[in-house]
XYZ file of C-alpha atoms in Angstrom:
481
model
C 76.722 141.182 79.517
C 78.220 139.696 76.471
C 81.172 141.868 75.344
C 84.220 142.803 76.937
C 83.006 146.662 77.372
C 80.408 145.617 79.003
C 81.763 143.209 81.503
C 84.234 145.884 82.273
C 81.321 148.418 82.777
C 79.701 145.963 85.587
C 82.971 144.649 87.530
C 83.940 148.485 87.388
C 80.285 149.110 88.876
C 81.071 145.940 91.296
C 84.268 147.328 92.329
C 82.877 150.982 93.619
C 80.371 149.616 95.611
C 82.882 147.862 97.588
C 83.262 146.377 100.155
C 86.627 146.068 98.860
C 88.578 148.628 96.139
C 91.124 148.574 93.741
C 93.758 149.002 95.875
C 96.397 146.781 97.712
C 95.570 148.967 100.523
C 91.785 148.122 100.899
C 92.533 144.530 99.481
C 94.851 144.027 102.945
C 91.914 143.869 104.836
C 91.186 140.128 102.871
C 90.813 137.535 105.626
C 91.490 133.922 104.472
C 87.577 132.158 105.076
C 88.140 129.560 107.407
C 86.812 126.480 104.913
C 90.395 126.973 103.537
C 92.377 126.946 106.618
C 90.514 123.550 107.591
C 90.118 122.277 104.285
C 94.261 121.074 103.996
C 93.376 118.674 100.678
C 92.129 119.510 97.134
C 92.215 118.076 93.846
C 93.764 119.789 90.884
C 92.533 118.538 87.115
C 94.225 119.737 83.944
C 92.366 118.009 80.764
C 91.661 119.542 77.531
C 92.810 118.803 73.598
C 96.522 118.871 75.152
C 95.493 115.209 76.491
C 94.570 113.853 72.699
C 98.321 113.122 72.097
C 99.472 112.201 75.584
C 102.948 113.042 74.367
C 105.344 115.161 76.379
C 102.838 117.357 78.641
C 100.384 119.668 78.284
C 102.747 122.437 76.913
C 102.677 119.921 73.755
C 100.376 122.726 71.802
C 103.477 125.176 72.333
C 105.909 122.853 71.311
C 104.273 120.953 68.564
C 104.942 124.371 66.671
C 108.387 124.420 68.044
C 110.906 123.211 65.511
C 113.037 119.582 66.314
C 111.599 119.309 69.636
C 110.508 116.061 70.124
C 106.592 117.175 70.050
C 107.225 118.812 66.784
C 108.122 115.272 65.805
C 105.953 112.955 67.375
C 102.940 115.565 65.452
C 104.532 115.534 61.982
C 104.629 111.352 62.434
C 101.547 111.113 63.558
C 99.162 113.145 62.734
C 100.922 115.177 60.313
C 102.936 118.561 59.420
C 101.184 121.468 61.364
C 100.478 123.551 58.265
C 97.992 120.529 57.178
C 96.711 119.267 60.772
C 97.481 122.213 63.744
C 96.003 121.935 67.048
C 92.887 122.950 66.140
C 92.571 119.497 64.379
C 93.008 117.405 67.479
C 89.669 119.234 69.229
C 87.367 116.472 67.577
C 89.282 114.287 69.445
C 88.752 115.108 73.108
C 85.566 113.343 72.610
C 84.927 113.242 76.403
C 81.940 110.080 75.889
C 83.600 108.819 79.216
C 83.511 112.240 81.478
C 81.209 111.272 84.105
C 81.120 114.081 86.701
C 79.396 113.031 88.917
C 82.034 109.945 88.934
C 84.453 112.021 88.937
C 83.232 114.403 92.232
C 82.619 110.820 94.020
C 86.560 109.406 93.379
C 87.394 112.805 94.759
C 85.494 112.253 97.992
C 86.642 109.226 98.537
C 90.186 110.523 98.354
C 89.366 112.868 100.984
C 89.385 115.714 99.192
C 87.476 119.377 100.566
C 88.132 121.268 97.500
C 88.160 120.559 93.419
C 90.132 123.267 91.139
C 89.593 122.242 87.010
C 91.509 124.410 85.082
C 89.247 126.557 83.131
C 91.357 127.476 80.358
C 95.253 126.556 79.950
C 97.304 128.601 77.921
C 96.327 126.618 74.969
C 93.493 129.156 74.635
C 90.517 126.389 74.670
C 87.902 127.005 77.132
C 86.562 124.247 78.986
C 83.398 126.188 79.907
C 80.497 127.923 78.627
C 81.388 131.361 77.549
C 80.307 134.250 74.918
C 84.326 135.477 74.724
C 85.688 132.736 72.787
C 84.251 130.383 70.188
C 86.722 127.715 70.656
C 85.104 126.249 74.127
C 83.978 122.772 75.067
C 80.197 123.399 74.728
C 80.440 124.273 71.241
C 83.107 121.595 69.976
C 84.755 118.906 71.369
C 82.756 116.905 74.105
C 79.858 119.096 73.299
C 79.468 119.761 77.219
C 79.946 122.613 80.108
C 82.698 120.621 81.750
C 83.052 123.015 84.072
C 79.468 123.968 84.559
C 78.748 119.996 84.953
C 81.930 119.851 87.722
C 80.666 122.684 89.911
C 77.712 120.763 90.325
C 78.423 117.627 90.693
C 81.262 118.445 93.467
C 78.840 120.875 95.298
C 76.715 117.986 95.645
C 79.365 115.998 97.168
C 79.674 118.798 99.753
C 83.136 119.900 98.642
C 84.069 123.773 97.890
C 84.348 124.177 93.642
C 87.042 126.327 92.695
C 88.418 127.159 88.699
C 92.159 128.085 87.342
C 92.577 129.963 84.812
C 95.978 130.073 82.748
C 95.119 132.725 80.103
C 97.452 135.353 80.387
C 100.137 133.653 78.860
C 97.852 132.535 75.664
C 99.860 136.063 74.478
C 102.684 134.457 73.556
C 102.197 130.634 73.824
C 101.737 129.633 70.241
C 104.689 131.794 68.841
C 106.820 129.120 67.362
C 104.556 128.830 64.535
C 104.748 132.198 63.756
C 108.175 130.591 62.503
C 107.514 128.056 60.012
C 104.575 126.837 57.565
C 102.477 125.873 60.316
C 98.394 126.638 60.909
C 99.296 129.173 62.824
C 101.003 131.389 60.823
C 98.567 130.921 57.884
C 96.113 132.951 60.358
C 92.364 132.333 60.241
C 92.207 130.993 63.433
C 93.676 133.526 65.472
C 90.464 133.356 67.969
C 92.222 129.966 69.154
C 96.222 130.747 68.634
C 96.229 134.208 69.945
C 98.091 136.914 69.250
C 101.326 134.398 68.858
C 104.143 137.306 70.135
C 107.432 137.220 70.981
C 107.338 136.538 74.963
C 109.743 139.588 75.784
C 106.595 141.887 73.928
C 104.812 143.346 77.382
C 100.903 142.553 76.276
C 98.668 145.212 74.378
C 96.196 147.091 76.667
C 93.282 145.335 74.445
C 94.513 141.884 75.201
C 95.183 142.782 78.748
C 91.601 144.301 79.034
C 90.224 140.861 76.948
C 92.184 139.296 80.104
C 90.357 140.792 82.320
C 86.578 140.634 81.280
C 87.391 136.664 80.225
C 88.299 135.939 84.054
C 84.844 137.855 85.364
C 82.519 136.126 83.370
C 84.186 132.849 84.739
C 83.443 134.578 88.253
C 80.086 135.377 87.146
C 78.900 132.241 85.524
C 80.241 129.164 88.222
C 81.188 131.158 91.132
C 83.948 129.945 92.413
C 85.488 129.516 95.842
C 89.020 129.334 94.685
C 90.669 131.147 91.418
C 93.654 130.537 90.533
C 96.283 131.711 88.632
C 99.628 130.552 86.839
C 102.656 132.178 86.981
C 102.733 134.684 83.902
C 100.869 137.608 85.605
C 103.694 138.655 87.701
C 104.640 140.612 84.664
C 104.487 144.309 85.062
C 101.858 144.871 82.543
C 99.214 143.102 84.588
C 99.880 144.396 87.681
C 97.290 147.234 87.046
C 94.784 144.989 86.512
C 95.143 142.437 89.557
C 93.271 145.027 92.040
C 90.934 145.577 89.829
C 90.091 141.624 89.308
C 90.640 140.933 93.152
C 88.407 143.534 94.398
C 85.700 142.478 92.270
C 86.102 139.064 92.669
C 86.319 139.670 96.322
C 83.260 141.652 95.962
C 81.308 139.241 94.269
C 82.115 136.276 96.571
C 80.577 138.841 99.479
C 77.591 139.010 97.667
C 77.164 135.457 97.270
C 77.872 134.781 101.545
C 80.752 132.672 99.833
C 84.190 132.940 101.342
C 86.791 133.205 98.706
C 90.269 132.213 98.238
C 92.525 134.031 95.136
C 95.989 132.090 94.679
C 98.869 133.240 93.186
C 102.695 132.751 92.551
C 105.841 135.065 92.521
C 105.354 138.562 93.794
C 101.816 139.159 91.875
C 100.015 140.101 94.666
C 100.696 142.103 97.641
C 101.767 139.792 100.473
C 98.201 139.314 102.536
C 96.091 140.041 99.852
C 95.592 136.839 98.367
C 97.045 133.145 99.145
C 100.879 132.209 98.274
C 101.039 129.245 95.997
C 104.530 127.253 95.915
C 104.631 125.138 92.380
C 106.056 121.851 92.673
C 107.966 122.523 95.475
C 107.964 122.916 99.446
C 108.477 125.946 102.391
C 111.545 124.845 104.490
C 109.607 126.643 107.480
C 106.973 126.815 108.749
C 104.747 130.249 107.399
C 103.161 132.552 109.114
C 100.332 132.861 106.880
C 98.399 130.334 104.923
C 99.899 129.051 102.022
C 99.385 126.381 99.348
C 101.720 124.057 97.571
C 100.817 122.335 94.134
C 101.992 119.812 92.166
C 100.766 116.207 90.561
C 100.290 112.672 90.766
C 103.038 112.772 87.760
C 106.602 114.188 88.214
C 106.309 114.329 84.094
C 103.416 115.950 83.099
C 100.357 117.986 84.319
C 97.945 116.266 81.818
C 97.585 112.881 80.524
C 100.969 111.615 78.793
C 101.652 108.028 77.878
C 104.163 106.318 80.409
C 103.772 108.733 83.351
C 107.029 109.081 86.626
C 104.381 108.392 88.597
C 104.896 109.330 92.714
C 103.530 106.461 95.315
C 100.871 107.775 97.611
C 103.369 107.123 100.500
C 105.344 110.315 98.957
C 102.358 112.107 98.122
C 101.091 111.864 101.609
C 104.143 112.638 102.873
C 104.193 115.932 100.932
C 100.613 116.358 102.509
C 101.209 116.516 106.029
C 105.209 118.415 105.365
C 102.665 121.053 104.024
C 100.359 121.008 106.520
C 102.618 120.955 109.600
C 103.969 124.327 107.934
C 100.288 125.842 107.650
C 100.010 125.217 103.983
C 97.428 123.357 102.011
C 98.028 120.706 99.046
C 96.222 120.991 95.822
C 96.790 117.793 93.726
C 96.623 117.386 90.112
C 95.511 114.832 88.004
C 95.172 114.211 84.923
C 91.938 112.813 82.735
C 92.151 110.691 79.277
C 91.032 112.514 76.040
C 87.421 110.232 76.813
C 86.603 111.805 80.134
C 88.222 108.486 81.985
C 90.576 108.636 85.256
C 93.402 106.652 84.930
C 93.159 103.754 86.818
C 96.416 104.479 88.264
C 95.449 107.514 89.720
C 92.518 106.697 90.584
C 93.923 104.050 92.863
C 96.499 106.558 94.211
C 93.864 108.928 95.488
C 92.252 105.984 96.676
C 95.243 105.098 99.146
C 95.036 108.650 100.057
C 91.755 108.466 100.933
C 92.166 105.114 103.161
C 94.569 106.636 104.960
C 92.800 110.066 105.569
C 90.152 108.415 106.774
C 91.973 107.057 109.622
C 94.482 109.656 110.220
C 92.430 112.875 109.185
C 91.745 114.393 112.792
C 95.665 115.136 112.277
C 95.559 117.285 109.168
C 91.574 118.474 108.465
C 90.824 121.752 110.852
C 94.193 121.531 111.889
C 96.490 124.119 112.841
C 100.276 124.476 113.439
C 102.405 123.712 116.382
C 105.194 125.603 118.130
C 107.878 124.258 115.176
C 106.402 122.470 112.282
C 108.549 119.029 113.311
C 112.039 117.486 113.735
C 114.766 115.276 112.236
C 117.469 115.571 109.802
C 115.418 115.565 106.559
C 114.541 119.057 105.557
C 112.954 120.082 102.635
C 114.357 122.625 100.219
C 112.221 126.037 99.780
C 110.908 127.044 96.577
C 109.246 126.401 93.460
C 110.401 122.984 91.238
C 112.492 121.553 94.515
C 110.197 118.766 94.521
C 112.124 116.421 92.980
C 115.370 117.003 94.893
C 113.903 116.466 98.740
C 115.355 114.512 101.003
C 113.737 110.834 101.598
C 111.982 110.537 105.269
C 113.633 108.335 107.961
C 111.957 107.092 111.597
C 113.464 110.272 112.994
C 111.739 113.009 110.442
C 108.293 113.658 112.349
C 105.924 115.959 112.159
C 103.419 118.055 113.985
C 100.072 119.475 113.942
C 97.599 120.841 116.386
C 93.734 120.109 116.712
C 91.550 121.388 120.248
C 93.869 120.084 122.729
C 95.555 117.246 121.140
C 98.765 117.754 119.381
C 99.778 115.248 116.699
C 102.944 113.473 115.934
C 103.229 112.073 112.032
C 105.767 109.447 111.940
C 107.081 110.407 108.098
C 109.345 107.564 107.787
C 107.385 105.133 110.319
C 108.526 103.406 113.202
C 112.031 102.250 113.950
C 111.444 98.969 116.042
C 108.150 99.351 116.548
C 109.321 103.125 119.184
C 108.859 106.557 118.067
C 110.661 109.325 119.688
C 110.569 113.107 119.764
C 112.742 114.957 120.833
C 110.519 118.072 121.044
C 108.818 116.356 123.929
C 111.504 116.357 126.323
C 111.134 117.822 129.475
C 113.787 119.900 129.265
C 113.187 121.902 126.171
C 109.998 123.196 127.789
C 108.231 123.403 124.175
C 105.309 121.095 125.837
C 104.470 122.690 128.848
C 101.796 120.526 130.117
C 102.272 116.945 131.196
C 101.376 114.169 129.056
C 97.911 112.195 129.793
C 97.853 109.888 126.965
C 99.163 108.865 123.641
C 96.954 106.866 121.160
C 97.725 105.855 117.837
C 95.211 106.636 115.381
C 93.020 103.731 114.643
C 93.914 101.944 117.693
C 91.410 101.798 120.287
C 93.986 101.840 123.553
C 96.187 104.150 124.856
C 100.089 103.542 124.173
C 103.087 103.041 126.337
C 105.177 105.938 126.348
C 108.205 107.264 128.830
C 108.947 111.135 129.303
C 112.477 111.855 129.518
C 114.848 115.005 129.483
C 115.661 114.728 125.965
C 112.851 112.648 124.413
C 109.074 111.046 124.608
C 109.453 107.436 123.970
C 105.925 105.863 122.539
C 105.973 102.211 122.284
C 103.507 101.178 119.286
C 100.885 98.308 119.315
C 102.498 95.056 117.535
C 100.147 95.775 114.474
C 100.736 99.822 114.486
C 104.668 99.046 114.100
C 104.683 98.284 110.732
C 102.259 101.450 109.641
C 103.391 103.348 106.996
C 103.015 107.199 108.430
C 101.571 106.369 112.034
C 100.236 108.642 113.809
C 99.959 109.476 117.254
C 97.698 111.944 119.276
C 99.299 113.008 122.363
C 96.705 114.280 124.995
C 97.383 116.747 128.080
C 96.778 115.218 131.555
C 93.175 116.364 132.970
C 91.715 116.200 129.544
């Protein structure tokens, strides 16, 4: 299968054979595999030509062509005006001599990471895998390599579950602003890499919608993926046709492989149950029903690799972590390479302190599921996409809760206040823990704790050392365990 007729032919053929159809009624019947619902933790990457510059963020390929923004600058200074050097010109320069995958799927273990989502193709139009739809892909240019191809490998051989995101769909319009000027783009010739350039209010043609379609199979097809994921632009009506279609036979095909897969999604794309809610760059205020995922990066600034990143501490990133986790969500967490393949050190030491404190804390968030209320205290977060950077900041009082066999767990947000935690959701008299209390440990501390069960409150008295923790946390046992 090497044309789009003919990919359609097969995940047509894929599709009638079921065990799933192209319908939001059969595609209710999707259960959510259990690797996700214990998984809690993956790592997000974003790196393609966008990261030559490392100016602005990733959108820099839309808004290099975008007259008097500051990319539109920053290009004409230093690489010069886009009808002489376009973005097609800075592909040489993702040379990728440092990209080390195998590196790569290690840091990522160490950070405690179960699952690994690269994006496949950003709306940039560059593929960062091995494909017959689209000459402008990493294998043939550029690093010269399967980036993707080498990923799924090397993170299936860490034992974590591979995933891909694709952001295609909105590759329709994405380069339109130099449809507007002298630019590359306009001058046409390379259309296979700028698209169809169209006004964003244009609904897409049935050809490019189909061209959608068969480019996100043979991704499917050729790394199988766990997780696919999806940006926000096909919420718009014209794809909504074809998202049955593509989650029955990706569905289908994940069945065939004894694979349990995971389909995320934003807005009101899919039918609620269908597929997994993702919230970007922001929070759920409650706790959901359903699984859900929240993700956002190391960066409040950009996605990919920028000079002079906002970056978050890991204390706020974990933080974020278990606030999702407590509300039956998992976090996927981006980073973002260097135009050679390399981590930034920064990062890399973020995920690091993530991992150190996963590894002692992680009976609280990995296989864990949700309590009676998610937590307590007077910080809440705000619901809803892009809220990230308007949450509250965590005192002693915000905790929160999760629930693993018999134990339920108390994460201390804003740590200790003189060296005592108390929750109020342990009091006798609200009657949320029915059982009486056996013991209370703090994580990484081999005895039990002090604690005192009142009306209102448990009190737990930390070790000398485990008072001055950032994030404690403490595993409260039922007596006759």
């Amino acid at each position: 299968m090497t044309t789009v007729p003919e990919i359609l032919r097969a995940l047509d053929q894929t599709v009638g054979e079921g065990p799933f159809g192209a319908s939001w009624e059969s595609l209710a019947g999707y259960q959510v595999p259990d690797w996700y619902r214990d998984a809690k933790f993956g790592i997000f990457i974003h790196w393609g030509p966008y990261s030559v510059p490392a100016f602005g963020n990733e959108w820099y390929p839309r808004n290099m062509y975008v007259e008097g923004s500051p990319e539109y600058v920053h290009h004409r200074e230093v690489f010069g005006p886009q009808d002489k050097v376009g973005y097609k010109d800075l592909i040489p320069q993702l040379t990728g001599e440092n990209f080390d995958a195998d590196g790569w799927a290690a840091l990522f273990r160490e950070a405690g990471a179960q699952y690994v989502v690269p994006v496949a193709e950003h709306h940039d139009g560059f593929a960062m895998y091995d494909t017959a739809l689209n000459p402008w892909n990493a294998v043939a240019m550029g690093p010269q390599r399967d980036v993707i191809g080498e990923l799924a490998a090397a993170v299936r051989a860490q034992s974590m579950v591979f995933g891909v995101s694709t952001h295609r769909a909105e590759h329709w319009w994405f380069m339109n602003g130099g449809m507007g000027f002298d630019s590359d783009v306009r001058a046409g010739g390379h259309a296979d890499l700028y698209g169809p350039a169209q006004p964003q209010e244009l609904p897409p043609s049935p050809q490019y919608l189909e061209d959608w379609l068969a480019r996100t199979a043979e991704l499917v097809d050729r790394y199988q993926p766990q997780m696919l994921y999806f940006d926000w632009w096909i919420q718009q009506p014209a794809f909504k046709p074809y998202l049955p279609r593509l989650a029955a036979y990706y569905y289908n095909k994940a069945a065939s492989w004894g694979r349990g897969p995971v389909l995320a999604y934003k807005h009101d794309a899919f039918a609620p149950g269908t597929a997994i809610y993702d919230v970007e760059r922001g929070a759920s205020a409650e706790l959901r029903p359903d699984p859900w995922q929240s993700d956002t990066a190391v960066s409040r600034t950009s996605w990919g690799h920028v000079d002079g990143h906002d970056y978050k501490s890991a204390t706020d990133l974990l933080a974020f972590l278990v606030d999702v986790v407590s509300k039956n969500g998992c976090l996927l967490l981006n980073i973002g390479p260097k135009a050679d393949g390399s981590i930034p050190e920064h990062e890399a030491g973020l995920l690091r302190e993530i991992g150190a404190w996963l590894a002692r804390n992680g009976e609280a968030i990995y296989a864990s599921r949700p309590w009676l209320v998610y937590g307590e205290g007077p910080s809440r977060m705000k619901e809803g996409q892009f809220t990230e950077n308007d949450q509250p900041a965590y005192g002693p009082a915000d905790l929160r809760f999760t629930t693993r066999d018999k134990h339920l767990y108390v994460t201390a947000l804003g740590g200790a206040n003189e060296g005592r935690i108390h929750i109020r959701s342990l009091g006798r008299e609200l009657t949320l823990y029915t059982q009486e209390v056996g013991s209370v440990h703090l994580l990484g501390h081999p005895d039990p704790l002090e604690f005192e069960r009142g009306p209102r409150e448990l009190t737990v008295r930390l070790p000398e050392r485990g008072a001055v923790l950032a994030m404690p946390v403490l595993r409260v046992t039922p007596a006759g365990s």
